[in-house]
Coordinates of C-alpha atoms in Angstrom, one line a residue:
X1 CA 156.8 124.6 107.0
X2 CA 158.3 127.2 109.2
X3 CA 156.7 127.7 112.7
X4 CA 156.2 131.4 112.1
X5 CA 154.2 130.9 108.9
X6 CA 152.1 128.2 110.5
X7 CA 151.4 130.5 113.4
X8 CA 150.5 133.3 110.9
X9 CA 148.1 131.0 109.0
X10 CA 146.5 130.0 112.3
X11 CA 145.9 133.6 113.3
X12 CA 144.5 134.4 109.8
X13 CA 142.1 131.4 110.1
X14 CA 141.2 132.5 113.7
X15 CA 140.5 136.1 112.6
X16 CA 138.3 134.8 109.7
X17 CA 136.2 132.6 111.9
X18 CA 135.9 135.4 114.5
X19 CA 134.7 137.7 111.7
X20 CA 132.1 135.1 110.6
X21 CA 130.9 134.6 114.1
X22 CA 130.4 138.4 114.6
X23 CA 128.6 138.6 111.3
X24 CA 126.3 135.8 112.3
X25 CA 125.6 137.5 115.6
X26 CA 124.8 140.8 113.9
X27 CA 122.3 139.0 111.6
X28 CA 120.7 137.3 114.6
X29 CA 120.3 140.7 116.3
X30 CA 118.9 142.3 113.2
X31 CA 116.4 139.5 112.8
X32 CA 115.3 139.7 116.4
X33 CA 114.8 143.5 116.1
X34 CA 112.8 143.0 112.9
X35 CA 110.6 140.4 114.7
X36 CA 110.0 142.7 117.7
X37 CA 109.1 145.6 115.4
X38 CA 106.7 143.3 113.5
X39 CA 105.1 142.0 116.7
X40 CA 104.6 145.5 118.0
X41 CA 102.9 146.5 114.7
X42 CA 100.6 143.5 114.9
X43 CA 99.8 144.3 118.5
X44 CA 99.0 147.9 117.7
X45 CA 96.7 146.8 114.8
X46 CA 95.0 144.3 117.1
X47 CA 94.4 146.8 119.9
X48 CA 93.1 149.4 117.3
X49 CA 90.7 146.8 115.9
X50 CA 89.3 145.9 119.4
X51 CA 88.9 149.6 120.2
X52 CA 87.0 150.1 117.0
X53 CA 84.7 147.1 117.6
X54 CA 84.1 148.4 121.1
X55 CA 83.2 151.9 119.8
X56 CA 80.8 150.4 117.2
X57 CA 79.2 148.3 120.0
X58 CA 78.9 151.3 122.3
X59 CA 77.3 153.4 119.5
X60 CA 74.8 150.6 118.9
X61 CA 74.0 150.4 122.6
X62 CA 73.4 154.2 122.8
X63 CA 70.5 153.7 120.3
X64 CA 71.4 156.6 118.0
X65 CA 74.2 155.4 115.8
X66 CA 75.1 157.8 113.1
X67 CA 75.2 156.2 109.7
X68 CA 78.3 158.3 108.7
X69 CA 80.2 157.4 111.8
X70 CA 79.3 153.7 111.6
X71 CA 80.3 153.7 107.9
X72 CA 83.7 155.3 108.7
X73 CA 84.2 152.9 111.6
X74 CA 83.4 149.9 109.4
X75 CA 85.8 151.1 106.7
X76 CA 88.5 151.6 109.4
X77 CA 87.7 148.1 110.7
X78 CA 88.0 146.6 107.2
X79 CA 91.4 148.2 106.7
X80 CA 92.7 147.0 110.0
X81 CA 91.5 143.5 109.4
X82 CA 93.0 143.6 105.9
X83 CA 96.4 144.7 107.2
X84 CA 96.4 142.2 110.0
X85 CA 96.5 139.0 108.0
X86 CA 96.3 135.7 109.8
X87 CA 99.8 134.3 109.8
X88 CA 98.6 130.7 110.5
X89 CA 98.7 128.3 107.6
X90 CA 97.6 124.8 108.7
X91 CA 99.9 121.9 107.8
X92 CA 99.0 119.6 105.0
X93 CA 98.5 116.4 107.0
X94 CA 97.0 114.3 104.2
X95 CA 98.0 113.9 100.6
X96 CA 95.6 113.3 97.8
X97 CA 95.5 109.5 98.3
X98 CA 93.9 110.1 101.8
X99 CA 90.7 111.3 100.2
X100 CA 90.6 108.3 97.9
X101 CA 91.2 105.9 100.9
X102 CA 88.5 107.7 102.9
X103 CA 85.9 107.3 100.2
X104 CA 86.7 103.8 98.9
X105 CA 86.9 100.4 100.5
X106 CA 90.2 98.6 100.8
X107 CA 89.2 96.2 98.0
X108 CA 88.7 99.0 95.6
X109 CA 92.1 100.5 96.4
X110 CA 93.7 97.1 95.8
X111 CA 92.1 97.1 92.3
X112 CA 93.7 100.4 91.6
X113 CA 97.2 99.1 92.3
X114 CA 99.2 97.9 89.3
X115 CA 99.5 94.2 89.0
X116 CA 103.1 93.0 89.6
X117 CA 104.9 91.4 86.8
X118 CA 104.8 87.6 86.7
X119 CA 108.0 85.5 86.5
X120 CA 108.5 82.7 84.0
X121 CA 107.5 80.0 86.5
X122 CA 104.2 81.7 87.4
X123 CA 103.4 82.2 83.7
X124 CA 103.9 78.6 83.0
X125 CA 101.7 77.6 85.9
X126 CA 98.9 79.9 84.7
X127 CA 99.1 78.5 81.1
X128 CA 98.9 75.0 82.5
X129 CA 95.9 76.0 84.6
X130 CA 94.1 77.5 81.6
X131 CA 94.7 74.6 79.3
X132 CA 93.7 71.8 81.7
X133 CA 90.0 70.7 81.6
X134 CA 87.7 71.9 84.4
X135 CA 87.2 68.4 85.8
X136 CA 91.0 68.0 86.2
X137 CA 91.2 71.2 88.2
X138 CA 88.7 70.0 90.8
X139 CA 90.8 67.7 92.9

């Protein structure tokens, strides 16, 4: 292959990878800006919820809370709490067998396990054991 065409292929490859790197950087920046905007929205909702709770508490301390105002504040508080969903989902640390193990003894769990298949030698030994008289087994 000619040196000029090799150099041209290398520059094409280099431009392609530079384009991919820039595209990845743009996506990272976009993702970071989206995260910051979401965090600001959640912070605003949290502050608004705390202020509403403080206002309801202050109204109750004054001794003359208006039913209309408290109802509106409670509706506002419900909407805020509904919009600020809890993002935490606990990890599933146990599978369904854990509950079975927790509630049963080890012997019961062993009974639930399938019996392994016996080989020919073991079957022959069991047949001999079954057909021998009881007095011969007691040695």
